[in-house]
PDB file of C-alpha atoms in Angstrom:
ATOM      1  CA  UNK A   1     -17.466  47.359  -9.536  1.00 91.00           C
ATOM      2  CA  UNK A   2     -17.107  47.292  -5.793  1.00 94.00           C
ATOM      3  CA  UNK A   3     -18.123  44.875  -3.080  1.00 94.00           C
ATOM      4  CA  UNK A   4     -18.856  45.739   0.529  1.00 96.00           C
ATOM      5  CA  UNK A   5     -18.727  42.926   3.070  1.00 95.00           C
ATOM      6  CA  UNK A   6     -21.779  43.347   5.339  1.00 95.00           C
ATOM      7  CA  UNK A   7     -21.370  39.990   7.074  1.00 93.00           C
ATOM      8  CA  UNK A   8     -19.250  38.996  10.036  1.00 93.00           C
ATOM      9  CA  UNK A   9     -17.144  36.600   7.977  1.00 92.00           C
ATOM     10  CA  UNK A  10     -14.247  37.097   5.589  1.00 93.00           C
ATOM     11  CA  UNK A  11     -15.235  36.630   1.937  1.00 92.00           C
ATOM     12  CA  UNK A  12     -13.045  36.236  -1.120  1.00 90.00           C
ATOM     13  CA  UNK A  13     -13.357  36.954  -4.811  1.00 89.00           C
ATOM     14  CA  UNK A  14     -10.409  35.631  -6.772  1.00 86.00           C
ATOM     15  CA  UNK A  15      -7.256  36.971  -5.144  1.00 89.00           C
ATOM     16  CA  UNK A  16      -9.177  39.684  -3.250  1.00 91.00           C
ATOM     17  CA  UNK A  17     -10.059  39.152   0.395  1.00 93.00           C
ATOM     18  CA  UNK A  18     -12.757  41.373   1.853  1.00 94.00           C
ATOM     19  CA  UNK A  19     -12.880  41.741   5.640  1.00 95.00           C
ATOM     20  CA  UNK A  20     -16.154  42.502   7.474  1.00 95.00           C
ATOM     21  CA  UNK A  21     -17.182  46.126   6.928  1.00 95.00           C
ATOM     22  CA  UNK A  22     -14.585  46.632   4.197  1.00 95.00           C
ATOM     23  CA  UNK A  23     -15.260  47.799   0.613  1.00 95.00           C
ATOM     24  CA  UNK A  24     -12.950  46.597  -2.189  1.00 95.00           C
ATOM     25  CA  UNK A  25     -12.785  46.658  -5.977  1.00 93.00           C
ATOM     26  CA  UNK A  26     -13.860  43.446  -7.690  1.00 92.00           C
ATOM     27  CA  UNK A  27     -11.250  42.108 -10.140  1.00 91.00           C
ATOM     28  CA  UNK A  28     -12.429  42.487 -13.752  1.00 89.00           C
ATOM     29  CA  UNK A  29     -12.170  38.733 -14.324  1.00 88.00           C
ATOM     30  CA  UNK A  30     -14.736  38.124 -11.552  1.00 90.00           C
ATOM     31  CA  UNK A  31     -17.249  40.889 -12.327  1.00 90.00           C
ATOM     32  CA  UNK A  32     -19.675  38.381 -13.856  1.00 89.00           C
ATOM     33  CA  UNK A  33     -18.981  35.590 -11.377  1.00 89.00           C
ATOM     34  CA  UNK A  34     -22.100  33.842 -10.032  1.00 90.00           C
ATOM     35  CA  UNK A  35     -20.613  33.913  -6.525  1.00 90.00           C
ATOM     36  CA  UNK A  36     -21.392  37.648  -6.372  1.00 91.00           C
ATOM     37  CA  UNK A  37     -25.104  36.868  -6.617  1.00 91.00           C
ATOM     38  CA  UNK A  38     -24.736  34.209  -3.917  1.00 91.00           C
ATOM     39  CA  UNK A  39     -23.055  36.686  -1.565  1.00 91.00           C
ATOM     40  CA  UNK A  40     -25.764  39.238  -2.327  1.00 92.00           C
ATOM     41  CA  UNK A  41     -28.708  36.828  -1.822  1.00 93.00           C
ATOM     42  CA  UNK A  42     -27.302  35.540   1.452  1.00 92.00           C
ATOM     43  CA  UNK A  43     -26.779  39.127   2.647  1.00 92.00           C
ATOM     44  CA  UNK A  44     -23.026  38.684   2.933  1.00 93.00           C
ATOM     45  CA  UNK A  45     -22.228  41.582   0.615  1.00 94.00           C
ATOM     46  CA  UNK A  46     -23.507  44.619  -1.240  1.00 94.00           C
ATOM     47  CA  UNK A  47     -22.470  44.845  -4.889  1.00 93.00           C
ATOM     48  CA  UNK A  48     -22.051  48.373  -6.271  1.00 92.00           C
ATOM     49  CA  UNK A  49     -21.706  49.310  -9.923  1.00 90.00           C
ATOM     50  CA  UNK A  50     -22.079  47.389 -13.156  1.00 88.00           C
ATOM     51  CA  UNK A  51     -19.585  45.090 -14.862  1.00 85.00           C
ATOM     52  CA  UNK A  52     -17.181  47.157 -16.917  1.00 78.00           C
ATOM     53  CA  UNK A  53     -17.262  44.530 -19.648  1.00 56.00           C
ATOM     54  CA  UNK A  54     -20.925  45.369 -20.334  1.00 54.00           C
ATOM     55  CA  UNK A  55     -19.821  48.702 -21.753  1.00 52.00           C
ATOM     56  CA  UNK A  56     -19.207  48.528 -25.515  1.00 55.00           C
ATOM     57  CA  UNK A  57     -20.213  44.875 -25.729  1.00 60.00           C
ATOM     58  CA  UNK A  58     -21.624  45.439 -29.219  1.00 64.00           C
ATOM     59  CA  UNK A  59     -18.281  46.726 -30.487  1.00 68.00           C
ATOM     60  CA  UNK A  60     -16.431  43.962 -28.656  1.00 70.00           C
ATOM     61  CA  UNK A  61     -18.771  41.287 -30.007  1.00 75.00           C
ATOM     62  CA  UNK A  62     -18.371  42.596 -33.543  1.00 80.00           C
ATOM     63  CA  UNK A  63     -14.571  42.579 -33.221  1.00 81.00           C
ATOM     64  CA  UNK A  64     -14.621  39.036 -31.822  1.00 82.00           C
ATOM     65  CA  UNK A  65     -16.888  37.872 -34.626  1.00 84.00           C
ATOM     66  CA  UNK A  66     -14.615  39.435 -37.244  1.00 85.00           C
ATOM     67  CA  UNK A  67     -11.539  37.835 -35.656  1.00 86.00           C
ATOM     68  CA  UNK A  68     -13.259  34.434 -35.571  1.00 85.00           C
ATOM     69  CA  UNK A  69     -14.212  34.792 -39.249  1.00 85.00           C
ATOM     70  CA  UNK A  70     -10.620  35.665 -40.135  1.00 87.00           C
ATOM     71  CA  UNK A  71      -9.308  32.716 -38.122  1.00 86.00           C
ATOM     72  CA  UNK A  72     -11.814  30.360 -39.780  1.00 84.00           C
ATOM     73  CA  UNK A  73     -10.713  31.561 -43.217  1.00 86.00           C
ATOM     74  CA  UNK A  74      -7.032  31.056 -42.352  1.00 87.00           C
ATOM     75  CA  UNK A  75      -7.798  27.554 -41.060  1.00 85.00           C
ATOM     76  CA  UNK A  76      -9.808  26.737 -44.189  1.00 83.00           C
ATOM     77  CA  UNK A  77      -6.972  27.921 -46.446  1.00 87.00           C
ATOM     78  CA  UNK A  78      -4.417  25.924 -44.437  1.00 85.00           C
ATOM     79  CA  UNK A  79      -6.554  22.793 -44.686  1.00 83.00           C
ATOM     80  CA  UNK A  80      -6.943  23.221 -48.440  1.00 85.00           C
ATOM     81  CA  UNK A  81      -3.177  23.610 -48.795  1.00 86.00           C
ATOM     82  CA  UNK A  82      -2.537  20.523 -46.662  1.00 86.00           C
ATOM     83  CA  UNK A  83      -4.604  18.251 -48.927  1.00 87.00           C
ATOM     84  CA  UNK A  84      -1.700  17.738 -51.328  1.00 87.00           C
ATOM     85  CA  UNK A  85      -0.060  14.457 -50.367  1.00 86.00           C
ATOM     86  CA  UNK A  86      -2.415  13.803 -47.437  1.00 89.00           C
ATOM     87  CA  UNK A  87      -2.482  10.261 -46.064  1.00 89.00           C
ATOM     88  CA  UNK A  88      -5.668   8.193 -46.164  1.00 88.00           C
ATOM     89  CA  UNK A  89      -5.954   8.234 -42.364  1.00 89.00           C
ATOM     90  CA  UNK A  90      -5.578  12.010 -42.176  1.00 89.00           C
ATOM     91  CA  UNK A  91      -8.060  12.431 -45.040  1.00 89.00           C
ATOM     92  CA  UNK A  92     -10.600  10.203 -43.300  1.00 89.00           C
ATOM     93  CA  UNK A  93     -10.169  12.172 -40.073  1.00 89.00           C
ATOM     94  CA  UNK A  94     -10.612  15.503 -41.862  1.00 89.00           C
ATOM     95  CA  UNK A  95     -13.603  14.146 -43.789  1.00 90.00           C
ATOM     96  CA  UNK A  96     -15.302  13.087 -40.551  1.00 90.00           C
ATOM     97  CA  UNK A  97     -14.583  16.497 -39.049  1.00 88.00           C
ATOM     98  CA  UNK A  98     -16.248  18.177 -42.034  1.00 88.00           C
ATOM     99  CA  UNK A  99     -19.265  15.853 -42.039  1.00 90.00           C
ATOM    100  CA  UNK A 100     -18.201  13.793 -45.051  1.00 90.00           C
ATOM    101  CA  UNK A 101     -18.611  10.050 -44.564  1.00 90.00           C
ATOM    102  CA  UNK A 102     -15.445   8.396 -45.945  1.00 86.00           C
ATOM    103  CA  UNK A 103     -17.269   5.041 -46.178  1.00 88.00           C
ATOM    104  CA  UNK A 104     -19.540   6.524 -48.857  1.00 90.00           C
ATOM    105  CA  UNK A 105     -16.582   7.567 -51.012  1.00 89.00           C
ATOM    106  CA  UNK A 106     -15.502   5.310 -53.874  1.00 90.00           C
ATOM    107  CA  UNK A 107     -11.772   5.832 -53.404  1.00 90.00           C
ATOM    108  CA  UNK A 108      -9.118   8.219 -52.118  1.00 88.00           C
ATOM    109  CA  UNK A 109      -9.670  10.638 -55.023  1.00 90.00           C
ATOM    110  CA  UNK A 110     -13.432  10.753 -54.429  1.00 92.00           C
ATOM    111  CA  UNK A 111     -12.915  11.429 -50.717  1.00 90.00           C
ATOM    112  CA  UNK A 112     -10.401  14.148 -51.568  1.00 91.00           C
ATOM    113  CA  UNK A 113     -12.891  15.743 -54.002  1.00 92.00           C
ATOM    114  CA  UNK A 114     -15.677  15.756 -51.395  1.00 92.00           C
ATOM    115  CA  UNK A 115     -13.399  17.194 -48.691  1.00 90.00           C
ATOM    116  CA  UNK A 116     -12.242  19.976 -51.057  1.00 90.00           C
ATOM    117  CA  UNK A 117     -15.877  20.770 -51.864  1.00 90.00           C
ATOM    118  CA  UNK A 118     -16.745  20.889 -48.154  1.00 89.00           C
ATOM    119  CA  UNK A 119     -13.811  23.224 -47.466  1.00 86.00           C
ATOM    120  CA  UNK A 120     -14.796  25.589 -50.278  1.00 84.00           C
ATOM    121  CA  UNK A 121     -18.280  26.174 -48.835  1.00 76.00           C
TER     122      UNK A 121
END
């Protein structure tokens, strides 16, 4: 994407400074920045092109989703492994995080059983 400064003032996008009348490339990190719309609406700049990140978003989204699923599985496995010898405070914290109310559990073993069941879902 490119930006052309059509105002009489200097404008900036990230580390890029655009002088009046100048056309510059927009850094990829700022291609979806709301400030671009502000500059455009106030007639400070003309925005040319489309965000490069919009290309192959379906493939990128699928890869991100797969990575998140893998990370969630690794975290779940690590939590299951950490239950051996867990303290009551740590168990209560983990139970709360998983939506298990430790106050409704009869004892440490019951809380541990419910947390394991929640992690296996």
